[in-house]
């Protein structure tokens, strides 16, 4: 990872600068990158980009796009990172030559790393093979062979991740195992033959150890891990030492030696705590809990409580990161707006310098310029207003759509913590599987909410694709199984099994989840909720019908026009009152409609239209 971002900086800054202010910009970019001030990195890089474009310095233009992409990558904005990396490769093709080809290969490797982080392993593998193809026959060249070793290790990592997604009886399972080992062995052999640095050798040994472990070659896996640990301790690489000891703890747990597993995880935790490796804390406590839950439940409870505290802390950090991500976008919009205004002032100054030569002509030009500026400012103000409104809605949407699985997780964890001593292992497994399912649901909801926010600020468009309407309704129903079970409701899916929609399935799923969640919330215990659909011509009309408490007539008229205060559910459930309002907005953006019919005390019917 260090080499990755060092390459980004060097590729942008290694060549001499022709523009007058480029030296100062180069220093600012390097300083901001080292201090992780990535918004400023992008700002300064765009200024440098303009200077290089003025003097037609394509090599440094490509370097600026490379730096901008690296900053977006560090901020987790992967789409923007890939877009800027792609522009960089296109400019390298225009330049041509050996040096441009090498730099293009490094950029493609960065794109492959992004796809790997996004868990799009097939695309990541394609990029790594493209790097190897560009490398050609390395011969005896040291640098080229060490690059090849890196690509082989990356391919081994891809195979290991693909292996984790495969069933044991998958026809490709054995081949994937063998290739994971083969790539890792080739990577280590090349690194040893051509004198790679110690940090790379540690990585090669760890990857090969994981490949051996995955294929059941346990003794060889341990031997590779021990070698990596010796190198890490000799080089005082404490970060690697911590990771290796954690992996030894996992290996010990896999072979049933829970005492050794616990000791390894606690040893790793001490090193991580001393050196503030925060990302390892939760993993160490989870490992210690799994190692002791069967033999020493009293200690396991302590580890579990520590896990819960850390998980809460991580969740809060994730939410703050989401907010920071939005703030970064907002700040960048403001900076771009300010830069455009500054450029406009510069243009006006140049016009005023020629006033004495052509007064009449300049007055006409000035009128045109001012009119154009007014239009630009109006558009920019509208954009900023929309971004600000989206920011305000973001907090409420996150609260509304993510609260339900969090409440379910809290209740399950309360049950486990209160009764773990006397709880049968089958019940504990059931609760943990339920917790795992709820966590996956939370991840999906979070991705959906982020997608909604991107759509509101104009970053994404809806994408229609075929999907089975009845199956989607079943998926939404399963996501609310815990709440449905608590009220002992009967939920009937009467949507024809063969009806296919051709709409944006993520939008429809998110809206239907909000509607069904409300139906469950306002239904009485032992009641019934029914999902139906009828043919409405070009669209299907999907209905969610409950026989709950209904909606007051006065409130019904406002429900789809504004955010309103939410009434308590029949079981005392709380809400924000934004679900139907937001769902209406999402359906309108998707070209659909949403309608509500309700009578207080008699129940509610919500209808949404889905394109066939």
mmCIF file with all atom_site columns, C-alpha atoms in Angstrom, residues 82-284:
data_model
loop_
_atom_site.group_PDB
_atom_site.id
_atom_site.type_symbol
_atom_site.label_atom_id
_atom_site.label_alt_id
_atom_site.label_comp_id
_atom_site.label_asym_id
_atom_site.label_entity_id
_atom_site.label_seq_id
_atom_site.pdbx_PDB_ins_code
_atom_site.Cartn_x
_atom_site.Cartn_y
_atom_site.Cartn_z
_atom_site.occupancy
_atom_site.B_iso_or_equiv
_atom_site.pdbx_formal_charge
_atom_site.auth_seq_id
_atom_site.auth_comp_id
_atom_site.auth_asym_id
_atom_site.auth_atom_id
_atom_site.pdbx_PDB_model_num
ATOM 1   C CA . UNK A 1 82  ? -11.536 4.809   -11.642 1.00 0.00 ? 82  UNK A CA 1
ATOM 2   C CA . UNK A 1 83  ? -12.726 7.642   -13.916 1.00 0.00 ? 83  UNK A CA 1
ATOM 3   C CA . UNK A 1 84  ? -9.569  9.701   -13.340 1.00 0.00 ? 84  UNK A CA 1
ATOM 4   C CA . UNK A 1 85  ? -7.275  6.659   -13.595 1.00 0.00 ? 85  UNK A CA 1
ATOM 5   C CA . UNK A 1 86  ? -8.893  5.828   -16.951 1.00 0.00 ? 86  UNK A CA 1
ATOM 6   C CA . UNK A 1 87  ? -8.250  9.352   -18.257 1.00 0.00 ? 87  UNK A CA 1
ATOM 7   C CA . UNK A 1 88  ? -4.616  8.959   -17.142 1.00 0.00 ? 88  UNK A CA 1
ATOM 8   C CA . UNK A 1 89  ? -4.203  5.713   -19.141 1.00 0.00 ? 89  UNK A CA 1
ATOM 9   C CA . UNK A 1 90  ? -5.710  7.342   -22.252 1.00 0.00 ? 90  UNK A CA 1
ATOM 10  C CA . UNK A 1 91  ? -3.175  10.193  -22.062 1.00 0.00 ? 91  UNK A CA 1
ATOM 11  C CA . UNK A 1 92  ? -0.340  7.663   -21.583 1.00 0.00 ? 92  UNK A CA 1
ATOM 12  C CA . UNK A 1 93  ? -1.483  5.962   -24.813 1.00 0.00 ? 93  UNK A CA 1
ATOM 13  C CA . UNK A 1 94  ? -1.246  9.333   -26.582 1.00 0.00 ? 94  UNK A CA 1
ATOM 14  C CA . UNK A 1 95  ? 2.299   9.898   -25.249 1.00 0.00 ? 95  UNK A CA 1
ATOM 15  C CA . UNK A 1 96  ? 3.554   6.399   -26.139 1.00 0.00 ? 96  UNK A CA 1
ATOM 16  C CA . UNK A 1 97  ? 7.008   5.018   -25.413 1.00 0.00 ? 97  UNK A CA 1
ATOM 17  C CA . UNK A 1 98  ? 8.480   2.733   -22.746 1.00 0.00 ? 98  UNK A CA 1
ATOM 18  C CA . UNK A 1 99  ? 8.130   5.071   -19.762 1.00 0.00 ? 99  UNK A CA 1
ATOM 19  C CA . UNK A 1 100 ? 4.473   5.835   -20.543 1.00 0.00 ? 100 UNK A CA 1
ATOM 20  C CA . UNK A 1 101 ? 3.778   2.114   -20.916 1.00 0.00 ? 101 UNK A CA 1
ATOM 21  C CA . UNK A 1 102 ? 5.321   1.360   -17.509 1.00 0.00 ? 102 UNK A CA 1
ATOM 22  C CA . UNK A 1 103 ? 3.337   4.122   -15.817 1.00 0.00 ? 103 UNK A CA 1
ATOM 23  C CA . UNK A 1 104 ? 0.145   2.943   -17.528 1.00 0.00 ? 104 UNK A CA 1
ATOM 24  C CA . UNK A 1 105 ? 0.770   -0.546  -16.109 1.00 0.00 ? 105 UNK A CA 1
ATOM 25  C CA . UNK A 1 106 ? 1.098   0.880   -12.581 1.00 0.00 ? 106 UNK A CA 1
ATOM 26  C CA . UNK A 1 107 ? -2.167  2.776   -13.051 1.00 0.00 ? 107 UNK A CA 1
ATOM 27  C CA . UNK A 1 108 ? -3.989  -0.380  -14.227 1.00 0.00 ? 108 UNK A CA 1
ATOM 28  C CA . UNK A 1 109 ? -2.650  -2.166  -11.137 1.00 0.00 ? 109 UNK A CA 1
ATOM 29  C CA . UNK A 1 110 ? -4.214  0.595   -9.006  1.00 0.00 ? 110 UNK A CA 1
ATOM 30  C CA . UNK A 1 111 ? -7.547  0.108   -10.797 1.00 0.00 ? 111 UNK A CA 1
ATOM 31  C CA . UNK A 1 112 ? -7.307  -3.636  -10.097 1.00 0.00 ? 112 UNK A CA 1
ATOM 32  C CA . UNK A 1 113 ? -6.779  -2.872  -6.391  1.00 0.00 ? 113 UNK A CA 1
ATOM 33  C CA . UNK A 1 114 ? -9.943  -0.737  -6.355  1.00 0.00 ? 114 UNK A CA 1
ATOM 34  C CA . UNK A 1 115 ? -12.008 -3.538  -7.902  1.00 0.00 ? 115 UNK A CA 1
ATOM 35  C CA . UNK A 1 116 ? -10.546 -5.934  -5.292  1.00 0.00 ? 116 UNK A CA 1
ATOM 36  C CA . UNK A 1 117 ? -11.614 -3.601  -2.450  1.00 0.00 ? 117 UNK A CA 1
ATOM 37  C CA . UNK A 1 118 ? -15.074 -3.400  -4.055  1.00 0.00 ? 118 UNK A CA 1
ATOM 38  C CA . UNK A 1 119 ? -15.224 -7.258  -3.991  1.00 0.00 ? 119 UNK A CA 1
ATOM 39  C CA . UNK A 1 120 ? -15.514 -7.330  -7.795  1.00 0.00 ? 120 UNK A CA 1
ATOM 40  C CA . UNK A 1 121 ? -12.921 -10.088 -8.082  1.00 0.00 ? 121 UNK A CA 1
ATOM 41  C CA . UNK A 1 122 ? -13.441 -11.046 -11.742 1.00 0.00 ? 122 UNK A CA 1
ATOM 42  C CA . UNK A 1 123 ? -12.732 -7.482  -12.895 1.00 0.00 ? 123 UNK A CA 1
ATOM 43  C CA . UNK A 1 124 ? -9.781  -7.261  -10.518 1.00 0.00 ? 124 UNK A CA 1
ATOM 44  C CA . UNK A 1 125 ? -8.327  -10.483 -11.979 1.00 0.00 ? 125 UNK A CA 1
ATOM 45  C CA . UNK A 1 126 ? -8.781  -9.170  -15.526 1.00 0.00 ? 126 UNK A CA 1
ATOM 46  C CA . UNK A 1 127 ? -6.779  -6.031  -14.678 1.00 0.00 ? 127 UNK A CA 1
ATOM 47  C CA . UNK A 1 128 ? -3.924  -8.039  -13.076 1.00 0.00 ? 128 UNK A CA 1
ATOM 48  C CA . UNK A 1 129 ? -3.664  -10.282 -16.150 1.00 0.00 ? 129 UNK A CA 1
ATOM 49  C CA . UNK A 1 130 ? -3.562  -7.183  -18.321 1.00 0.00 ? 130 UNK A CA 1
ATOM 50  C CA . UNK A 1 131 ? -0.583  -5.939  -16.257 1.00 0.00 ? 131 UNK A CA 1
ATOM 51  C CA . UNK A 1 132 ? 1.211   -9.263  -16.790 1.00 0.00 ? 132 UNK A CA 1
ATOM 52  C CA . UNK A 1 133 ? 0.461   -9.101  -20.512 1.00 0.00 ? 133 UNK A CA 1
ATOM 53  C CA . UNK A 1 134 ? 1.917   -5.578  -20.686 1.00 0.00 ? 134 UNK A CA 1
ATOM 54  C CA . UNK A 1 135 ? 4.976   -6.772  -18.751 1.00 0.00 ? 135 UNK A CA 1
ATOM 55  C CA . UNK A 1 136 ? 5.876   -9.266  -21.452 1.00 0.00 ? 136 UNK A CA 1
ATOM 56  C CA . UNK A 1 137 ? 8.924   -11.519 -21.024 1.00 0.00 ? 137 UNK A CA 1
ATOM 57  C CA . UNK A 1 138 ? 10.783  -10.145 -17.970 1.00 0.00 ? 138 UNK A CA 1
ATOM 58  C CA . UNK A 1 139 ? 14.027  -11.930 -18.829 1.00 0.00 ? 139 UNK A CA 1
ATOM 59  C CA . UNK A 1 140 ? 16.545  -11.339 -16.036 1.00 0.00 ? 140 UNK A CA 1
ATOM 60  C CA . UNK A 1 141 ? 15.608  -7.735  -15.297 1.00 0.00 ? 141 UNK A CA 1
ATOM 61  C CA . UNK A 1 142 ? 15.288  -7.369  -11.515 1.00 0.00 ? 142 UNK A CA 1
ATOM 62  C CA . UNK A 1 143 ? 12.626  -4.629  -11.388 1.00 0.00 ? 143 UNK A CA 1
ATOM 63  C CA . UNK A 1 144 ? 10.407  -6.348  -13.973 1.00 0.00 ? 144 UNK A CA 1
ATOM 64  C CA . UNK A 1 145 ? 10.602  -9.722  -12.207 1.00 0.00 ? 145 UNK A CA 1
ATOM 65  C CA . UNK A 1 146 ? 9.745   -8.142  -8.860  1.00 0.00 ? 146 UNK A CA 1
ATOM 66  C CA . UNK A 1 147 ? 6.727   -6.460  -10.473 1.00 0.00 ? 147 UNK A CA 1
ATOM 67  C CA . UNK A 1 148 ? 5.713   -9.875  -11.827 1.00 0.00 ? 148 UNK A CA 1
ATOM 68  C CA . UNK A 1 149 ? 6.010   -11.290 -8.296  1.00 0.00 ? 149 UNK A CA 1
ATOM 69  C CA . UNK A 1 150 ? 3.592   -8.633  -7.071  1.00 0.00 ? 150 UNK A CA 1
ATOM 70  C CA . UNK A 1 151 ? 1.035   -9.472  -9.787  1.00 0.00 ? 151 UNK A CA 1
ATOM 71  C CA . UNK A 1 152 ? 1.277   -13.200 -9.001  1.00 0.00 ? 152 UNK A CA 1
ATOM 72  C CA . UNK A 1 153 ? 0.699   -12.505 -5.296  1.00 0.00 ? 153 UNK A CA 1
ATOM 73  C CA . UNK A 1 154 ? -2.299  -10.328 -6.152  1.00 0.00 ? 154 UNK A CA 1
ATOM 74  C CA . UNK A 1 155 ? -3.740  -13.112 -8.328  1.00 0.00 ? 155 UNK A CA 1
ATOM 75  C CA . UNK A 1 156 ? -3.271  -15.570 -5.455  1.00 0.00 ? 156 UNK A CA 1
ATOM 76  C CA . UNK A 1 157 ? -5.209  -13.161 -3.222  1.00 0.00 ? 157 UNK A CA 1
ATOM 77  C CA . UNK A 1 158 ? -8.009  -13.010 -5.810  1.00 0.00 ? 158 UNK A CA 1
ATOM 78  C CA . UNK A 1 159 ? -8.147  -16.817 -5.990  1.00 0.00 ? 159 UNK A CA 1
ATOM 79  C CA . UNK A 1 160 ? -8.355  -17.068 -2.179  1.00 0.00 ? 160 UNK A CA 1
ATOM 80  C CA . UNK A 1 161 ? -11.281 -14.618 -2.095  1.00 0.00 ? 161 UNK A CA 1
ATOM 81  C CA . UNK A 1 162 ? -13.028 -16.486 -4.930  1.00 0.00 ? 162 UNK A CA 1
ATOM 82  C CA . UNK A 1 163 ? -12.428 -19.746 -3.063  1.00 0.00 ? 163 UNK A CA 1
ATOM 83  C CA . UNK A 1 164 ? -14.180 -18.329 -0.012  1.00 0.00 ? 164 UNK A CA 1
ATOM 84  C CA . UNK A 1 165 ? -17.298 -17.727 -2.122  1.00 0.00 ? 165 UNK A CA 1
ATOM 85  C CA . UNK A 1 166 ? -17.361 -21.243 -3.617  1.00 0.00 ? 166 UNK A CA 1
ATOM 86  C CA . UNK A 1 167 ? -19.094 -24.368 -2.386  1.00 0.00 ? 167 UNK A CA 1
ATOM 87  C CA . UNK A 1 168 ? -16.879 -27.433 -1.874  1.00 0.00 ? 168 UNK A CA 1
ATOM 88  C CA . UNK A 1 169 ? -18.620 -29.274 -4.722  1.00 0.00 ? 169 UNK A CA 1
ATOM 89  C CA . UNK A 1 170 ? -18.170 -26.434 -7.193  1.00 0.00 ? 170 UNK A CA 1
ATOM 90  C CA . UNK A 1 171 ? -16.535 -27.772 -10.404 1.00 0.00 ? 171 UNK A CA 1
ATOM 91  C CA . UNK A 1 172 ? -13.944 -24.960 -10.245 1.00 0.00 ? 172 UNK A CA 1
ATOM 92  C CA . UNK A 1 173 ? -13.114 -25.480 -6.546  1.00 0.00 ? 173 UNK A CA 1
ATOM 93  C CA . UNK A 1 174 ? -10.049 -27.736 -6.935  1.00 0.00 ? 174 UNK A CA 1
ATOM 94  C CA . UNK A 1 175 ? -8.634  -25.708 -9.827  1.00 0.00 ? 175 UNK A CA 1
ATOM 95  C CA . UNK A 1 176 ? -9.023  -22.470 -7.856  1.00 0.00 ? 176 UNK A CA 1
ATOM 96  C CA . UNK A 1 177 ? -7.232  -24.011 -4.843  1.00 0.00 ? 177 UNK A CA 1
ATOM 97  C CA . UNK A 1 178 ? -4.331  -25.184 -6.996  1.00 0.00 ? 178 UNK A CA 1
ATOM 98  C CA . UNK A 1 179 ? -3.953  -21.803 -8.714  1.00 0.00 ? 179 UNK A CA 1
ATOM 99  C CA . UNK A 1 180 ? -3.981  -19.957 -5.371  1.00 0.00 ? 180 UNK A CA 1
ATOM 100 C CA . UNK A 1 181 ? -0.982  -22.042 -4.265  1.00 0.00 ? 181 UNK A CA 1
ATOM 101 C CA . UNK A 1 182 ? 0.784   -21.896 -7.645  1.00 0.00 ? 182 UNK A CA 1
ATOM 102 C CA . UNK A 1 183 ? 0.572   -18.094 -7.933  1.00 0.00 ? 183 UNK A CA 1
ATOM 103 C CA . UNK A 1 184 ? 1.758   -17.631 -4.327  1.00 0.00 ? 184 UNK A CA 1
ATOM 104 C CA . UNK A 1 185 ? 4.719   -20.010 -4.806  1.00 0.00 ? 185 UNK A CA 1
ATOM 105 C CA . UNK A 1 186 ? 5.797   -18.215 -7.997  1.00 0.00 ? 186 UNK A CA 1
ATOM 106 C CA . UNK A 1 187 ? 5.561   -14.832 -6.262  1.00 0.00 ? 187 UNK A CA 1
ATOM 107 C CA . UNK A 1 188 ? 7.753   -15.968 -3.344  1.00 0.00 ? 188 UNK A CA 1
ATOM 108 C CA . UNK A 1 189 ? 10.304  -17.654 -5.616  1.00 0.00 ? 189 UNK A CA 1
ATOM 109 C CA . UNK A 1 190 ? 10.733  -14.507 -7.744  1.00 0.00 ? 190 UNK A CA 1
ATOM 110 C CA . UNK A 1 191 ? 11.056  -12.279 -4.660  1.00 0.00 ? 191 UNK A CA 1
ATOM 111 C CA . UNK A 1 192 ? 13.722  -14.537 -3.161  1.00 0.00 ? 192 UNK A CA 1
ATOM 112 C CA . UNK A 1 193 ? 15.624  -14.903 -6.444  1.00 0.00 ? 193 UNK A CA 1
ATOM 113 C CA . UNK A 1 194 ? 15.728  -11.174 -7.234  1.00 0.00 ? 194 UNK A CA 1
ATOM 114 C CA . UNK A 1 195 ? 16.264  -9.819  -3.713  1.00 0.00 ? 195 UNK A CA 1
ATOM 115 C CA . UNK A 1 196 ? 12.930  -8.224  -2.833  1.00 0.00 ? 196 UNK A CA 1
ATOM 116 C CA . UNK A 1 197 ? 12.712  -6.035  0.289   1.00 0.00 ? 197 UNK A CA 1
ATOM 117 C CA . UNK A 1 198 ? 11.835  -7.622  3.616   1.00 0.00 ? 198 UNK A CA 1
ATOM 118 C CA . UNK A 1 199 ? 8.328   -6.144  3.775   1.00 0.00 ? 199 UNK A CA 1
ATOM 119 C CA . UNK A 1 200 ? 7.458   -7.733  0.423   1.00 0.00 ? 200 UNK A CA 1
ATOM 120 C CA . UNK A 1 201 ? 8.947   -11.076 1.521   1.00 0.00 ? 201 UNK A CA 1
ATOM 121 C CA . UNK A 1 202 ? 6.775   -11.044 4.648   1.00 0.00 ? 202 UNK A CA 1
ATOM 122 C CA . UNK A 1 203 ? 3.715   -10.477 2.468   1.00 0.00 ? 203 UNK A CA 1
ATOM 123 C CA . UNK A 1 204 ? 4.716   -13.277 0.095   1.00 0.00 ? 204 UNK A CA 1
ATOM 124 C CA . UNK A 1 205 ? 5.156   -15.783 2.969   1.00 0.00 ? 205 UNK A CA 1
ATOM 125 C CA . UNK A 1 206 ? 1.791   -14.792 4.514   1.00 0.00 ? 206 UNK A CA 1
ATOM 126 C CA . UNK A 1 207 ? -0.045  -15.197 1.196   1.00 0.00 ? 207 UNK A CA 1
ATOM 127 C CA . UNK A 1 208 ? 1.545   -18.598 0.568   1.00 0.00 ? 208 UNK A CA 1
ATOM 128 C CA . UNK A 1 209 ? 0.678   -19.666 4.134   1.00 0.00 ? 209 UNK A CA 1
ATOM 129 C CA . UNK A 1 210 ? -2.986  -18.753 3.570   1.00 0.00 ? 210 UNK A CA 1
ATOM 130 C CA . UNK A 1 211 ? -2.983  -20.669 0.268   1.00 0.00 ? 211 UNK A CA 1
ATOM 131 C CA . UNK A 1 212 ? -1.509  -23.780 1.943   1.00 0.00 ? 212 UNK A CA 1
ATOM 132 C CA . UNK A 1 213 ? -4.052  -23.498 4.781   1.00 0.00 ? 213 UNK A CA 1
ATOM 133 C CA . UNK A 1 214 ? -6.924  -23.272 2.300   1.00 0.00 ? 214 UNK A CA 1
ATOM 134 C CA . UNK A 1 215 ? -5.764  -26.458 0.562   1.00 0.00 ? 215 UNK A CA 1
ATOM 135 C CA . UNK A 1 216 ? -5.272  -28.434 3.788   1.00 0.00 ? 216 UNK A CA 1
ATOM 136 C CA . UNK A 1 217 ? -1.447  -28.380 3.752   1.00 0.00 ? 217 UNK A CA 1
ATOM 137 C CA . UNK A 1 218 ? -1.379  -27.330 7.392   1.00 0.00 ? 218 UNK A CA 1
ATOM 138 C CA . UNK A 1 219 ? 2.241   -28.075 8.274   1.00 0.00 ? 219 UNK A CA 1
ATOM 139 C CA . UNK A 1 220 ? 3.497   -26.078 5.290   1.00 0.00 ? 220 UNK A CA 1
ATOM 140 C CA . UNK A 1 221 ? 1.079   -23.256 6.168   1.00 0.00 ? 221 UNK A CA 1
ATOM 141 C CA . UNK A 1 222 ? 2.515   -23.032 9.694   1.00 0.00 ? 222 UNK A CA 1
ATOM 142 C CA . UNK A 1 223 ? 6.080   -23.161 8.392   1.00 0.00 ? 223 UNK A CA 1
ATOM 143 C CA . UNK A 1 224 ? 5.498   -20.213 6.058   1.00 0.00 ? 224 UNK A CA 1
ATOM 144 C CA . UNK A 1 225 ? 3.823   -18.256 8.829   1.00 0.00 ? 225 UNK A CA 1
ATOM 145 C CA . UNK A 1 226 ? 6.717   -18.927 11.241  1.00 0.00 ? 226 UNK A CA 1
ATOM 146 C CA . UNK A 1 227 ? 9.194   -17.720 8.599   1.00 0.00 ? 227 UNK A CA 1
ATOM 147 C CA . UNK A 1 228 ? 7.192   -14.532 8.091   1.00 0.00 ? 228 UNK A CA 1
ATOM 148 C CA . UNK A 1 229 ? 7.093   -13.947 11.860  1.00 0.00 ? 229 UNK A CA 1
ATOM 149 C CA . UNK A 1 230 ? 10.870  -14.349 12.209  1.00 0.00 ? 230 UNK A CA 1
ATOM 150 C CA . UNK A 1 231 ? 11.459  -11.761 9.451   1.00 0.00 ? 231 UNK A CA 1
ATOM 151 C CA . UNK A 1 232 ? 8.902   -9.340  10.922  1.00 0.00 ? 232 UNK A CA 1
ATOM 152 C CA . UNK A 1 233 ? 10.440  -9.588  14.423  1.00 0.00 ? 233 UNK A CA 1
ATOM 153 C CA . UNK A 1 234 ? 13.958  -9.175  13.059  1.00 0.00 ? 234 UNK A CA 1
ATOM 154 C CA . UNK A 1 235 ? 12.951  -6.112  11.031  1.00 0.00 ? 235 UNK A CA 1
ATOM 155 C CA . UNK A 1 236 ? 10.819  -4.738  13.938  1.00 0.00 ? 236 UNK A CA 1
ATOM 156 C CA . UNK A 1 237 ? 7.762   -4.677  11.667  1.00 0.00 ? 237 UNK A CA 1
ATOM 157 C CA . UNK A 1 238 ? 5.225   -4.630  14.517  1.00 0.00 ? 238 UNK A CA 1
ATOM 158 C CA . UNK A 1 239 ? 2.199   -4.178  12.246  1.00 0.00 ? 239 UNK A CA 1
ATOM 159 C CA . UNK A 1 240 ? 3.047   -7.335  10.332  1.00 0.00 ? 240 UNK A CA 1
ATOM 160 C CA . UNK A 1 241 ? 3.927   -9.127  13.567  1.00 0.00 ? 241 UNK A CA 1
ATOM 161 C CA . UNK A 1 242 ? 0.446   -8.375  14.935  1.00 0.00 ? 242 UNK A CA 1
ATOM 162 C CA . UNK A 1 243 ? -1.266  -9.616  11.772  1.00 0.00 ? 243 UNK A CA 1
ATOM 163 C CA . UNK A 1 244 ? 0.793   -12.812 11.717  1.00 0.00 ? 244 UNK A CA 1
ATOM 164 C CA . UNK A 1 245 ? 0.076   -13.645 15.371  1.00 0.00 ? 245 UNK A CA 1
ATOM 165 C CA . UNK A 1 246 ? -3.653  -13.127 14.724  1.00 0.00 ? 246 UNK A CA 1
ATOM 166 C CA . UNK A 1 247 ? -3.432  -15.513 11.786  1.00 0.00 ? 247 UNK A CA 1
ATOM 167 C CA . UNK A 1 248 ? -1.688  -18.073 14.029  1.00 0.00 ? 248 UNK A CA 1
ATOM 168 C CA . UNK A 1 249 ? -4.611  -17.690 16.435  1.00 0.00 ? 249 UNK A CA 1
ATOM 169 C CA . UNK A 1 250 ? -7.039  -18.422 13.600  1.00 0.00 ? 250 UNK A CA 1
ATOM 170 C CA . UNK A 1 251 ? -5.036  -21.492 12.559  1.00 0.00 ? 251 UNK A CA 1
ATOM 171 C CA . UNK A 1 252 ? -5.030  -22.766 16.153  1.00 0.00 ? 252 UNK A CA 1
ATOM 172 C CA . UNK A 1 253 ? -8.796  -22.340 16.373  1.00 0.00 ? 253 UNK A CA 1
ATOM 173 C CA . UNK A 1 254 ? -9.266  -24.176 13.053  1.00 0.00 ? 254 UNK A CA 1
ATOM 174 C CA . UNK A 1 255 ? -7.376  -27.200 14.379  1.00 0.00 ? 255 UNK A CA 1
ATOM 175 C CA . UNK A 1 256 ? -9.282  -27.160 17.707  1.00 0.00 ? 256 UNK A CA 1
ATOM 176 C CA . UNK A 1 257 ? -6.491  -25.868 19.974  1.00 0.00 ? 257 UNK A CA 1
ATOM 177 C CA . UNK A 1 258 ? -8.593  -23.149 21.642  1.00 0.00 ? 258 UNK A CA 1
ATOM 178 C CA . UNK A 1 259 ? -6.124  -22.479 24.461  1.00 0.00 ? 259 UNK A CA 1
ATOM 179 C CA . UNK A 1 260 ? -3.337  -21.624 22.003  1.00 0.00 ? 260 UNK A CA 1
ATOM 180 C CA . UNK A 1 261 ? -5.802  -19.657 19.889  1.00 0.00 ? 261 UNK A CA 1
ATOM 181 C CA . UNK A 1 262 ? -6.831  -17.480 22.849  1.00 0.00 ? 262 UNK A CA 1
ATOM 182 C CA . UNK A 1 263 ? -3.188  -16.844 23.811  1.00 0.00 ? 263 UNK A CA 1
ATOM 183 C CA . UNK A 1 264 ? -2.313  -15.777 20.246  1.00 0.00 ? 264 UNK A CA 1
ATOM 184 C CA . UNK A 1 265 ? -5.234  -13.362 19.998  1.00 0.00 ? 265 UNK A CA 1
ATOM 185 C CA . UNK A 1 266 ? -4.465  -11.819 23.410  1.00 0.00 ? 266 UNK A CA 1
ATOM 186 C CA . UNK A 1 267 ? -0.787  -11.446 22.462  1.00 0.00 ? 267 UNK A CA 1
ATOM 187 C CA . UNK A 1 268 ? -1.786  -9.739  19.214  1.00 0.00 ? 268 UNK A CA 1
ATOM 188 C CA . UNK A 1 269 ? -4.231  -7.498  21.110  1.00 0.00 ? 269 UNK A CA 1
ATOM 189 C CA . UNK A 1 270 ? -1.480  -6.311  23.484  1.00 0.00 ? 270 UNK A CA 1
ATOM 190 C CA . UNK A 1 271 ? 0.798   -5.360  20.574  1.00 0.00 ? 271 UNK A CA 1
ATOM 191 C CA . UNK A 1 272 ? -2.073  -3.659  18.717  1.00 0.00 ? 272 UNK A CA 1
ATOM 192 C CA . UNK A 1 273 ? -3.100  -1.708  21.826  1.00 0.00 ? 273 UNK A CA 1
ATOM 193 C CA . UNK A 1 274 ? 0.457   -0.593  22.574  1.00 0.00 ? 274 UNK A CA 1
ATOM 194 C CA . UNK A 1 275 ? 0.936   0.631   18.998  1.00 0.00 ? 275 UNK A CA 1
ATOM 195 C CA . UNK A 1 276 ? -2.643  1.930   18.483  1.00 0.00 ? 276 UNK A CA 1
ATOM 196 C CA . UNK A 1 277 ? -3.481  -0.463  15.632  1.00 0.00 ? 277 UNK A CA 1
ATOM 197 C CA . UNK A 1 278 ? -7.194  0.221   16.138  1.00 0.00 ? 278 UNK A CA 1
ATOM 198 C CA . UNK A 1 279 ? -8.309  -1.856  13.165  1.00 0.00 ? 279 UNK A CA 1
ATOM 199 C CA . UNK A 1 280 ? -7.088  -5.035  14.913  1.00 0.00 ? 280 UNK A CA 1
ATOM 200 C CA . UNK A 1 281 ? -8.894  -4.514  18.266  1.00 0.00 ? 281 UNK A CA 1
ATOM 201 C CA . UNK A 1 282 ? -12.282 -5.977  17.359  1.00 0.00 ? 282 UNK A CA 1
ATOM 202 C CA . UNK A 1 283 ? -10.806 -8.885  15.396  1.00 0.00 ? 283 UNK A CA 1
ATOM 203 C CA . UNK A 1 284 ? -8.618  -9.892  18.360  1.00 0.00 ? 284 UNK A CA 1
#
